[in-house]
Tab-separated table of C-alpha atoms and ligand atoms in Angstrom:
chain	number	residue	atom	x	y	z
A	1	UNK	CA	-14.449	21.662	175.418
A	2	UNK	CA	-14.620	21.612	179.204
A	3	UNK	CA	-13.241	24.875	180.608
A	4	UNK	CA	-10.678	24.672	183.373
A	5	UNK	CA	-11.822	25.745	186.792
A	6	UNK	CA	-9.623	28.807	187.067
A	7	UNK	CA	-12.598	30.820	188.222
A	8	UNK	CA	-12.720	33.618	190.726
A	9	UNK	CA	-15.667	35.264	192.408
A	10	UNK	CA	-14.447	38.808	191.791
A	11	UNK	CA	-16.972	40.907	189.873
A	12	UNK	CA	-16.101	40.249	186.227
A	13	UNK	CA	-16.708	41.504	182.727
A	14	UNK	CA	-16.970	38.734	180.147
A	15	UNK	CA	-15.538	39.639	176.754
A	16	UNK	CA	-16.496	37.275	173.923
A	17	UNK	CA	-14.091	37.404	170.982
A	18	UNK	CA	-11.623	39.177	173.260
A	19	UNK	CA	-8.602	37.840	171.346
A	20	UNK	CA	-9.680	39.562	168.112
A	21	UNK	CA	-8.825	43.024	166.823
A	22	UNK	CA	-11.357	45.322	168.501
A	23	UNK	CA	-11.850	42.823	171.354
A	24	UNK	CA	-8.188	42.778	172.378
A	25	UNK	CA	-7.886	46.574	172.329
A	26	UNK	CA	-10.998	46.793	174.494
A	27	UNK	CA	-9.620	44.236	176.978
A	28	UNK	CA	-6.406	46.261	177.244
A	29	UNK	CA	-8.329	49.512	177.726
A	30	UNK	CA	-10.573	47.943	180.382
A	31	UNK	CA	-7.494	46.806	182.297
A	32	UNK	CA	-5.828	50.206	181.911
A	33	UNK	CA	-8.954	52.092	183.000
A	34	UNK	CA	-10.622	49.900	185.616
A	35	UNK	CA	-9.228	49.487	189.098
A	36	UNK	CA	-8.105	46.158	190.497
A	37	UNK	CA	-11.665	45.433	191.616
A	38	UNK	CA	-12.791	43.912	188.330
A	39	UNK	CA	-11.719	40.703	186.606
A	40	UNK	CA	-11.650	40.256	182.852
A	41	UNK	CA	-12.818	36.927	181.479
A	42	UNK	CA	-12.221	36.279	177.776
A	43	UNK	CA	-13.919	33.592	175.722
A	44	UNK	CA	-12.693	33.101	172.159
A	45	UNK	CA	-12.740	30.063	169.858
A	46	UNK	CA	-9.527	31.272	168.142
A	47	UNK	CA	-11.159	31.175	164.707
A	48	UNK	CA	-9.420	34.467	163.929
A	49	UNK	CA	-6.717	34.756	166.593
A	50	UNK	CA	-3.249	33.244	166.805
A	51	UNK	CA	-1.946	31.092	169.652
A	52	UNK	CA	1.711	30.099	169.494
A	53	UNK	CA	2.572	26.436	169.931
A	54	UNK	CA	2.828	25.427	173.568
A	55	UNK	CA	1.160	28.626	174.823
A	56	UNK	CA	-2.039	28.594	176.870
A	57	UNK	CA	-3.098	32.109	175.921
A	58	UNK	CA	-3.491	33.481	172.399
A	59	UNK	CA	-0.788	36.020	171.549
A	60	UNK	CA	-2.837	39.228	171.999
A	61	UNK	CA	-3.986	38.096	175.465
A	62	UNK	CA	-0.470	37.048	176.485
A	63	UNK	CA	0.907	40.418	175.361
A	64	UNK	CA	-1.852	42.365	177.177
A	65	UNK	CA	-1.000	40.507	180.385
A	66	UNK	CA	2.639	41.494	179.854
A	67	UNK	CA	1.751	45.151	179.177
A	68	UNK	CA	-0.592	45.513	182.157
A	69	UNK	CA	0.926	43.017	184.586
A	70	UNK	CA	-2.594	41.716	185.182
A	71	UNK	CA	-4.119	38.265	184.772
A	72	UNK	CA	-6.834	37.565	182.221
A	73	UNK	CA	-9.032	34.481	182.582
A	74	UNK	CA	-9.010	32.984	179.101
A	75	UNK	CA	-11.272	30.194	177.805
A	76	UNK	CA	-10.920	28.540	174.407
A	77	UNK	CA	-14.680	28.032	174.060
A	78	UNK	CA	-17.129	28.634	171.220
A	79	UNK	CA	-20.094	30.740	172.374
A	80	UNK	CA	-22.440	28.271	170.663
A	81	UNK	CA	-21.283	25.671	173.215
A	82	UNK	CA	-23.993	26.293	175.800
A	83	UNK	CA	-22.535	23.947	178.419
A	84	UNK	CA	-19.040	25.342	178.039
A	85	UNK	CA	-20.350	28.894	178.292
A	86	UNK	CA	-22.562	28.042	181.292
A	87	UNK	CA	-19.539	26.642	183.169
A	88	UNK	CA	-17.768	29.976	182.726
A	89	UNK	CA	-20.773	31.783	184.210
A	90	UNK	CA	-20.716	29.283	187.118
A	91	UNK	CA	-17.043	29.960	187.850
A	92	UNK	CA	-17.099	33.739	187.620
A	93	UNK	CA	-19.280	36.469	189.053
A	94	UNK	CA	-20.092	38.002	185.678
A	95	UNK	CA	-21.728	41.432	185.916
A	96	UNK	CA	-21.807	42.396	182.269
A	97	UNK	CA	-20.792	41.095	178.853
A	98	UNK	CA	-19.115	42.758	175.866
A	99	UNK	CA	-19.915	40.633	172.844
A	100	UNK	CA	-17.485	40.743	169.904
A	101	UNK	CA	-17.322	37.056	168.905
A	102	UNK	CA	-18.466	36.884	165.265
A	103	UNK	CA	-17.319	36.264	161.726
A	104	UNK	CA	-16.801	39.550	159.877
A	105	UNK	CA	-15.570	39.195	156.294
A	106	UNK	CA	-18.240	40.707	154.047
A	107	UNK	CA	-17.206	38.869	150.837
A	108	UNK	CA	-16.718	35.506	152.550
A	109	UNK	CA	-20.183	35.798	154.092
A	110	UNK	CA	-21.719	35.774	150.591
A	111	UNK	CA	-19.957	32.445	149.903
A	112	UNK	CA	-20.722	30.949	153.324
A	113	UNK	CA	-24.059	32.352	154.532
A	114	UNK	CA	-24.884	29.411	156.797
A	115	UNK	CA	-21.537	29.591	158.586
A	116	UNK	CA	-22.107	33.321	159.154
A	117	UNK	CA	-25.668	32.956	160.408
A	118	UNK	CA	-24.598	30.056	162.628
A	119	UNK	CA	-21.675	31.900	164.192
A	120	UNK	CA	-23.253	35.330	164.446
A	121	UNK	CA	-26.925	34.654	165.128
A	122	UNK	CA	-26.889	31.256	166.858
A	123	UNK	CA	-23.852	32.452	168.812
A	124	UNK	CA	-25.624	35.602	169.980
A	125	UNK	CA	-28.846	33.740	170.863
A	126	UNK	CA	-26.919	31.151	172.883
A	127	UNK	CA	-25.046	33.877	174.736
A	128	UNK	CA	-28.274	35.770	175.524
A	129	UNK	CA	-29.897	32.559	176.766
A	130	UNK	CA	-27.004	31.688	179.059
A	131	UNK	CA	-26.894	35.273	180.344
A	132	UNK	CA	-30.589	35.123	181.184
A	133	UNK	CA	-30.159	31.722	182.881
A	134	UNK	CA	-27.543	33.268	185.151
A	135	UNK	CA	-29.430	36.515	185.756
A	136	UNK	CA	-26.929	38.652	183.793
A	137	UNK	CA	-28.783	41.332	181.826
A	138	UNK	CA	-26.123	43.858	180.822
A	139	UNK	CA	-24.678	43.600	177.330
A	140	UNK	CA	-22.573	45.755	175.014
A	141	UNK	CA	-22.883	44.503	171.443
A	142	UNK	CA	-20.385	44.930	168.630
A	143	UNK	CA	-22.538	46.161	165.748
A	144	UNK	CA	-21.713	47.954	162.525
A	145	UNK	CA	-22.828	50.904	160.437
A	146	UNK	CA	-23.485	48.261	157.793
A	147	UNK	CA	-26.982	47.906	159.350
A	148	UNK	CA	-27.910	51.240	157.673
A	149	UNK	CA	-27.371	49.905	154.129
A	150	UNK	CA	-27.005	52.632	151.486
A	151	UNK	CA	-27.178	55.970	153.391
A	152	UNK	CA	-30.298	58.007	152.592
A	153	UNK	CA	-28.682	61.088	154.120
A	154	UNK	CA	-25.340	62.050	155.640
A	155	UNK	CA	-24.144	62.190	158.331
A	156	UNK	CA	-26.035	59.077	159.400
A	157	UNK	CA	-27.732	59.209	162.771
A	158	UNK	CA	-29.214	56.335	164.746
A	159	UNK	CA	-32.729	57.189	163.516
A	160	UNK	CA	-31.762	56.239	159.947
A	161	UNK	CA	-33.697	53.115	158.841
A	162	UNK	CA	-31.827	49.846	159.284
A	163	UNK	CA	-32.058	46.545	157.433
A	164	UNK	CA	-32.959	48.016	154.039
A	165	UNK	CA	-31.103	46.830	150.956
A	166	UNK	CA	-28.442	44.905	152.870
A	167	UNK	CA	-26.387	42.872	150.429
A	168	UNK	CA	-24.250	40.570	152.559
A	169	UNK	CA	-25.150	37.863	155.078
A	170	UNK	CA	-22.586	39.510	157.366
A	171	UNK	CA	-24.483	42.813	157.303
A	172	UNK	CA	-27.816	41.047	157.672
A	173	UNK	CA	-26.535	39.050	160.637
A	174	UNK	CA	-25.659	42.299	162.470
A	175	UNK	CA	-29.103	43.698	161.663
A	176	UNK	CA	-30.918	40.490	162.704
A	177	UNK	CA	-28.994	40.371	165.988
A	178	UNK	CA	-30.012	43.945	166.775
A	179	UNK	CA	-33.660	43.033	166.085
A	180	UNK	CA	-33.375	39.958	168.330
A	181	UNK	CA	-31.913	42.084	171.115
A	182	UNK	CA	-34.718	44.640	170.775
A	183	UNK	CA	-37.251	41.815	171.264
A	184	UNK	CA	-35.309	40.452	174.217
A	185	UNK	CA	-35.340	43.916	175.836
A	186	UNK	CA	-39.100	44.211	175.215
A	187	UNK	CA	-39.658	40.837	176.880
A	188	UNK	CA	-38.083	41.794	180.201
A	189	UNK	CA	-37.264	45.275	181.549
A	190	UNK	CA	-34.224	43.922	183.368
A	191	UNK	CA	-32.230	43.901	180.114
A	192	UNK	CA	-29.816	46.724	179.286
A	193	UNK	CA	-28.251	46.427	175.839
A	194	UNK	CA	-26.031	48.979	174.130
A	195	UNK	CA	-25.408	48.189	170.476
A	196	UNK	CA	-22.350	50.068	169.241
A	197	UNK	CA	-22.450	50.678	165.510
A	198	UNK	CA	-18.838	51.015	164.426
A	199	UNK	CA	-17.795	52.913	161.370
A	200	UNK	CA	-14.334	51.891	160.042
A	201	UNK	CA	-11.965	50.810	162.833
A	202	UNK	CA	-8.252	51.259	162.086
A	203	UNK	CA	-5.027	51.807	164.028
A	204	UNK	CA	-3.408	49.931	166.865
A	205	UNK	CA	-2.438	50.339	170.502
A	206	UNK	CA	0.287	52.976	170.893
A	207	UNK	CA	2.708	50.342	172.248
A	208	UNK	CA	2.827	48.777	168.779
A	209	UNK	CA	2.511	45.369	170.481
A	210	UNK	CA	-1.064	44.547	169.434
A	211	UNK	CA	-2.915	45.488	166.251
A	212	UNK	CA	-4.981	44.156	163.376
A	213	UNK	CA	-3.709	40.828	162.045
A	214	UNK	CA	-5.989	39.659	159.243
A	215	UNK	CA	-5.509	36.100	158.045
A	216	UNK	CA	-4.730	35.897	154.333
A	217	UNK	CA	-5.013	38.889	152.012
A	218	UNK	CA	-6.706	41.779	153.843
A	219	UNK	CA	-10.169	42.830	152.631
A	220	UNK	CA	-10.060	46.225	154.307
A	221	UNK	CA	-8.206	49.295	153.163
A	222	UNK	CA	-5.930	50.128	156.095
A	223	UNK	CA	-4.360	46.683	156.653
A	224	UNK	CA	-3.901	46.427	152.879
A	225	UNK	CA	-2.075	49.785	152.750
A	226	UNK	CA	0.132	48.878	155.704
A	227	UNK	CA	1.053	45.508	154.187
A	228	UNK	CA	2.024	47.262	150.941
A	229	UNK	CA	4.099	49.742	152.974
A	230	UNK	CA	5.958	46.945	154.774
A	231	UNK	CA	6.577	45.076	151.509
A	232	UNK	CA	4.280	42.086	152.094
A	233	UNK	CA	2.014	43.105	149.193
A	234	UNK	CA	3.039	44.699	145.912
A	235	UNK	CA	0.418	47.331	145.238
A	236	UNK	CA	-2.979	48.503	146.358
A	237	UNK	CA	-5.985	48.340	144.095
A	238	UNK	CA	-8.229	51.385	144.478
A	239	UNK	CA	-11.801	50.270	143.866
A	240	UNK	CA	-13.257	52.985	141.647
A	241	UNK	CA	-12.494	56.691	141.140
A	242	UNK	CA	-15.812	57.689	139.627
A	243	UNK	CA	-17.894	58.141	142.782
A	244	UNK	CA	-19.492	61.506	143.529
A	245	UNK	CA	-16.952	62.262	146.268
A	246	UNK	CA	-14.138	64.745	146.842
A	247	UNK	CA	-11.758	62.930	144.456
A	248	UNK	CA	-13.927	60.146	143.044
A	249	UNK	CA	-12.750	57.446	145.497
A	250	UNK	CA	-14.832	56.016	148.337
A	251	UNK	CA	-15.143	58.046	151.535
A	252	UNK	CA	-15.378	56.436	154.990
A	253	UNK	CA	-15.401	57.466	158.631
A	254	UNK	CA	-12.189	55.869	159.931
A	255	UNK	CA	-11.976	55.639	163.697
A	256	UNK	CA	-8.950	54.778	165.830
A	257	UNK	CA	-9.422	51.407	167.541
A	258	UNK	CA	-8.327	52.940	170.879
A	259	UNK	CA	-11.120	55.522	170.639
A	260	UNK	CA	-13.477	52.674	169.827
A	261	UNK	CA	-12.215	50.676	172.828
A	262	UNK	CA	-12.808	53.683	175.088
A	263	UNK	CA	-16.370	53.897	173.736
A	264	UNK	CA	-16.965	50.370	175.071
A	265	UNK	CA	-15.671	51.313	178.512
A	266	UNK	CA	-18.094	54.267	178.539
A	267	UNK	CA	-20.954	51.987	177.451
A	268	UNK	CA	-20.274	49.641	180.390
A	269	UNK	CA	-20.404	52.668	182.723
A	270	UNK	CA	-23.952	53.433	181.496
A	271	UNK	CA	-25.140	50.275	183.248
A	272	UNK	CA	-24.514	51.971	186.595
A	273	UNK	CA	-26.592	55.006	185.685
A	274	UNK	CA	-29.874	55.110	187.653
A	275	UNK	CA	-32.906	54.474	185.448
A	276	UNK	CA	-30.913	53.170	182.503
A	277	UNK	CA	-32.472	50.208	180.666
A	278	UNK	CA	-33.673	48.748	177.374
A	279	UNK	CA	-32.026	48.693	173.960
A	280	UNK	CA	-29.892	51.590	172.741
A	281	UNK	CA	-28.044	51.786	169.416
A	282	UNK	CA	-25.139	54.243	169.302
A	283	UNK	CA	-22.811	55.213	166.436
A	284	UNK	CA	-19.081	55.103	167.095
A	285	UNK	CA	-17.297	57.186	164.494
A	286	UNK	CA	-15.485	60.509	164.254
A	287	UNK	CA	-18.035	62.318	162.089
A	288	UNK	CA	-15.402	63.001	159.411
A	289	UNK	CA	-14.901	61.077	156.177
A	290	UNK	CA	-11.656	60.543	154.262
A	291	UNK	CA	-11.262	59.231	150.719
A	292	UNK	CA	-9.074	56.302	149.698
A	293	UNK	CA	-6.568	58.689	148.093
A	294	UNK	CA	-6.472	60.837	151.236
A	295	UNK	CA	-5.779	57.693	153.291
A	296	UNK	CA	-2.919	56.709	150.992
A	297	UNK	CA	-1.405	60.207	151.165
A	298	UNK	CA	-1.666	60.329	154.978
A	299	UNK	CA	-0.055	56.897	155.316
A	300	UNK	CA	2.786	57.804	152.958
A	301	UNK	CA	3.434	60.985	154.923
A	302	UNK	CA	3.580	59.218	158.282
A	303	UNK	CA	5.507	56.109	157.203
A	304	UNK	CA	7.853	57.731	154.712
A	305	UNK	CA	7.091	54.803	152.387
A	306	UNK	CA	5.556	55.050	148.961
A	307	UNK	CA	2.300	53.141	148.448
A	308	UNK	CA	2.083	52.024	144.810
A	309	UNK	CA	-1.531	51.793	143.703
A	310	UNK	CA	-3.643	51.182	140.638
A	311	UNK	CA	-7.195	52.401	139.989
A	312	UNK	CA	-9.488	49.477	139.124
A	313	UNK	CA	-13.268	49.082	138.811
A	314	UNK	CA	-15.708	49.531	141.681
A	315	UNK	CA	-16.047	46.701	144.210
A	316	UNK	CA	-19.506	45.153	144.243
A	317	UNK	CA	-21.668	46.274	147.149
A	318	UNK	CA	-19.530	49.360	147.963
A	319	UNK	CA	-21.179	52.688	148.687
A	320	UNK	CA	-19.743	56.093	147.732
A	321	UNK	CA	-19.643	57.836	151.041
A	322	UNK	CA	-20.362	57.173	154.701
A	323	UNK	CA	-19.797	59.066	157.928
A	324	UNK	CA	-21.442	59.209	161.301
A	325	UNK	CA	-23.524	61.703	163.177
A	326	UNK	CA	-21.779	61.422	166.531
A	327	UNK	CA	-24.056	63.605	168.654
A	328	UNK	CA	-25.788	60.689	170.417
A	329	UNK	CA	-22.504	59.106	171.485
A	330	UNK	CA	-21.483	62.431	172.997
A	331	UNK	CA	-24.818	62.888	174.763
A	332	UNK	CA	-25.422	59.350	175.974
A	333	UNK	CA	-21.903	58.021	176.558
A	334	UNK	CA	-20.076	61.288	177.154
A	335	UNK	CA	-17.612	60.011	174.572
A	336	UNK	CA	-16.053	61.327	171.420
A	337	UNK	CA	-13.133	60.231	169.288
A	338	UNK	CA	-10.001	62.267	169.995
A	339	UNK	CA	-7.358	60.644	167.788
A	340	UNK	CA	-6.493	62.128	164.399
A	341	UNK	CA	-5.901	60.553	161.007
A	342	UNK	CA	-2.154	60.971	161.637
A	343	UNK	CA	-2.514	59.010	164.914
A	344	UNK	CA	-4.406	56.268	163.065
A	345	UNK	CA	-1.663	55.975	160.433
A	346	UNK	CA	1.258	56.313	162.862
A	347	UNK	CA	-0.085	53.648	165.226
A	348	UNK	CA	-0.946	51.270	162.373
A	349	UNK	CA	2.546	51.765	160.974
A	350	UNK	CA	4.275	51.176	164.337
A	351	UNK	CA	2.406	47.883	164.744
A	352	UNK	CA	2.988	46.762	161.135
A	353	UNK	CA	6.629	47.837	161.045
A	354	UNK	CA	7.453	46.113	164.356
A	355	UNK	CA	5.442	43.011	163.416
A	356	UNK	CA	5.639	42.576	159.629
A	357	UNK	CA	4.014	39.147	159.940
A	358	UNK	CA	1.479	40.106	162.579
A	359	UNK	CA	1.479	37.979	165.727
A	360	UNK	CA	3.311	35.086	164.048
A	361	UNK	CA	7.014	35.556	164.600
B	1	LIG	N1	-10.811	49.927	149.240
B	1	LIG	C1	-9.951	49.968	148.157
B	1	LIG	N2	-9.044	48.958	148.024
B	1	LIG	C2	-8.946	47.922	148.914
B	1	LIG	C3	-9.844	47.888	150.015
B	1	LIG	C4	-10.757	48.911	150.132
B	1	LIG	O1	-9.991	50.876	147.333
B	1	LIG	O2	-8.113	47.025	148.720
B	1	LIG	C5	-11.779	51.028	149.420
B	1	LIG	C6	-13.233	50.596	149.374
B	1	LIG	O3	-13.705	50.573	148.066
B	1	LIG	C7	-13.870	51.656	150.271
B	1	LIG	C8	-12.789	51.996	151.297
B	1	LIG	O4	-11.565	51.580	150.706
B	1	LIG	O5	-14.140	52.819	149.517
B	1	LIG	C9	-12.962	51.268	152.620
B	1	LIG	O6	-13.100	49.884	152.378
B	1	LIG	P1	-12.999	48.804	153.572
B	1	LIG	O7	-13.112	47.451	152.971
B	1	LIG	O8	-11.822	49.083	154.428
B	1	LIG	O9	-14.270	49.150	154.469
B	1	LIG	P2	-15.826	49.119	154.082
B	1	LIG	O10	-16.330	50.485	154.388
B	1	LIG	O11	-16.090	48.560	152.773
B	1	LIG	O12	-16.346	48.036	155.124
B	1	LIG	C10	-16.448	48.358	156.479
B	1	LIG	C11	-16.266	47.113	157.344
B	1	LIG	C12	-17.390	46.147	157.174
B	1	LIG	C13	-18.708	46.847	157.286
B	1	LIG	C14	-18.769	48.065	156.388
B	1	LIG	C15	-20.016	48.846	156.630
B	1	LIG	O13	-15.065	46.450	157.034
B	1	LIG	O14	-17.313	45.187	158.190
B	1	LIG	O15	-17.683	48.922	156.676
B	1	LIG	O16	-20.137	49.910	155.728
B	1	LIG	F1	-19.705	46.014	156.944
């Protein structure tokens, strides 16, 4: 699709997948934190974001404009569309890119590997190529702790091997993209790439106006719990209680999406640091793990709702326990997560309670 020429020559940050869950919270945080001297350009193909009939902007972007009273340049373009993407670079003075646009459902990726490799790998390669063509060498990449596979030791630091024993095309696509970016950085010292390896993002903006809005039945724990709490789903299935963990259920490092968003803002700031360059992978987590049963209890406490659940067998591909070593993020980015488990549950609940059907009214 041909983008409209609503360009400006203000220095801009391009956010791919900016209408999605982590993307939209990052756009909002960038607008809250940056001065008026930077423009935000969002490109999103709306494969996992909702746009109401007759609206130009997808709902999260429209709401962020309302909350911040700022304008976002939005383009309904697929990042694999090289011409469409190039036109955006022609119309805006893009300084750096934060790249979220990707497919992310682990189970679906096993059924549709080609779609995942197309979207995630071809998409990333096309973006990198267009960036290079326009002399833009600064990129923050949305990666995942899934690149570590089964943890050999905990907490996991960035020196842990990656790419071993990965079971899903989704996880492999994140690993392959990191490898591609390492090669790209080796090929030209102008590149600066920060790959942020997220642990388990949960929560929502404190306004309760934007949050996670999975299409169909949620795959992840937190949106499932909140949909049970609001009455959209009947009961939660707990996948296994025979792991070697505190109570037998899986343990993960849940991180508030606002903390995660702030990590991206810090990563962009690194680009201005003298001498900074090359590829850097950084964990974004809290360093603390909680079990499924602890998550249920915390959510019940905060929401005042009971979460009916049933213990069932383990889910294929799941690991027992995972949490991050967060010392590099503190050292390199000067960032650490500050929000508590109660904040994560309270903000998820505010969003879910105010918007029982997500962005669709
Ligand atoms: N769980 C349940 N019931 C559910 C959903 C999840 O008991 O209905 C459990 C899981 O077994 C696991 C924990 O809750 O112990 C967290 O599961 P999620 O699906 O929320 O998260 P995962 O850790 O499995 O997956 C996340 C991201 C993936 C990423 C992976 C890397 O969603 O994108 O971390 O480890 F690949």
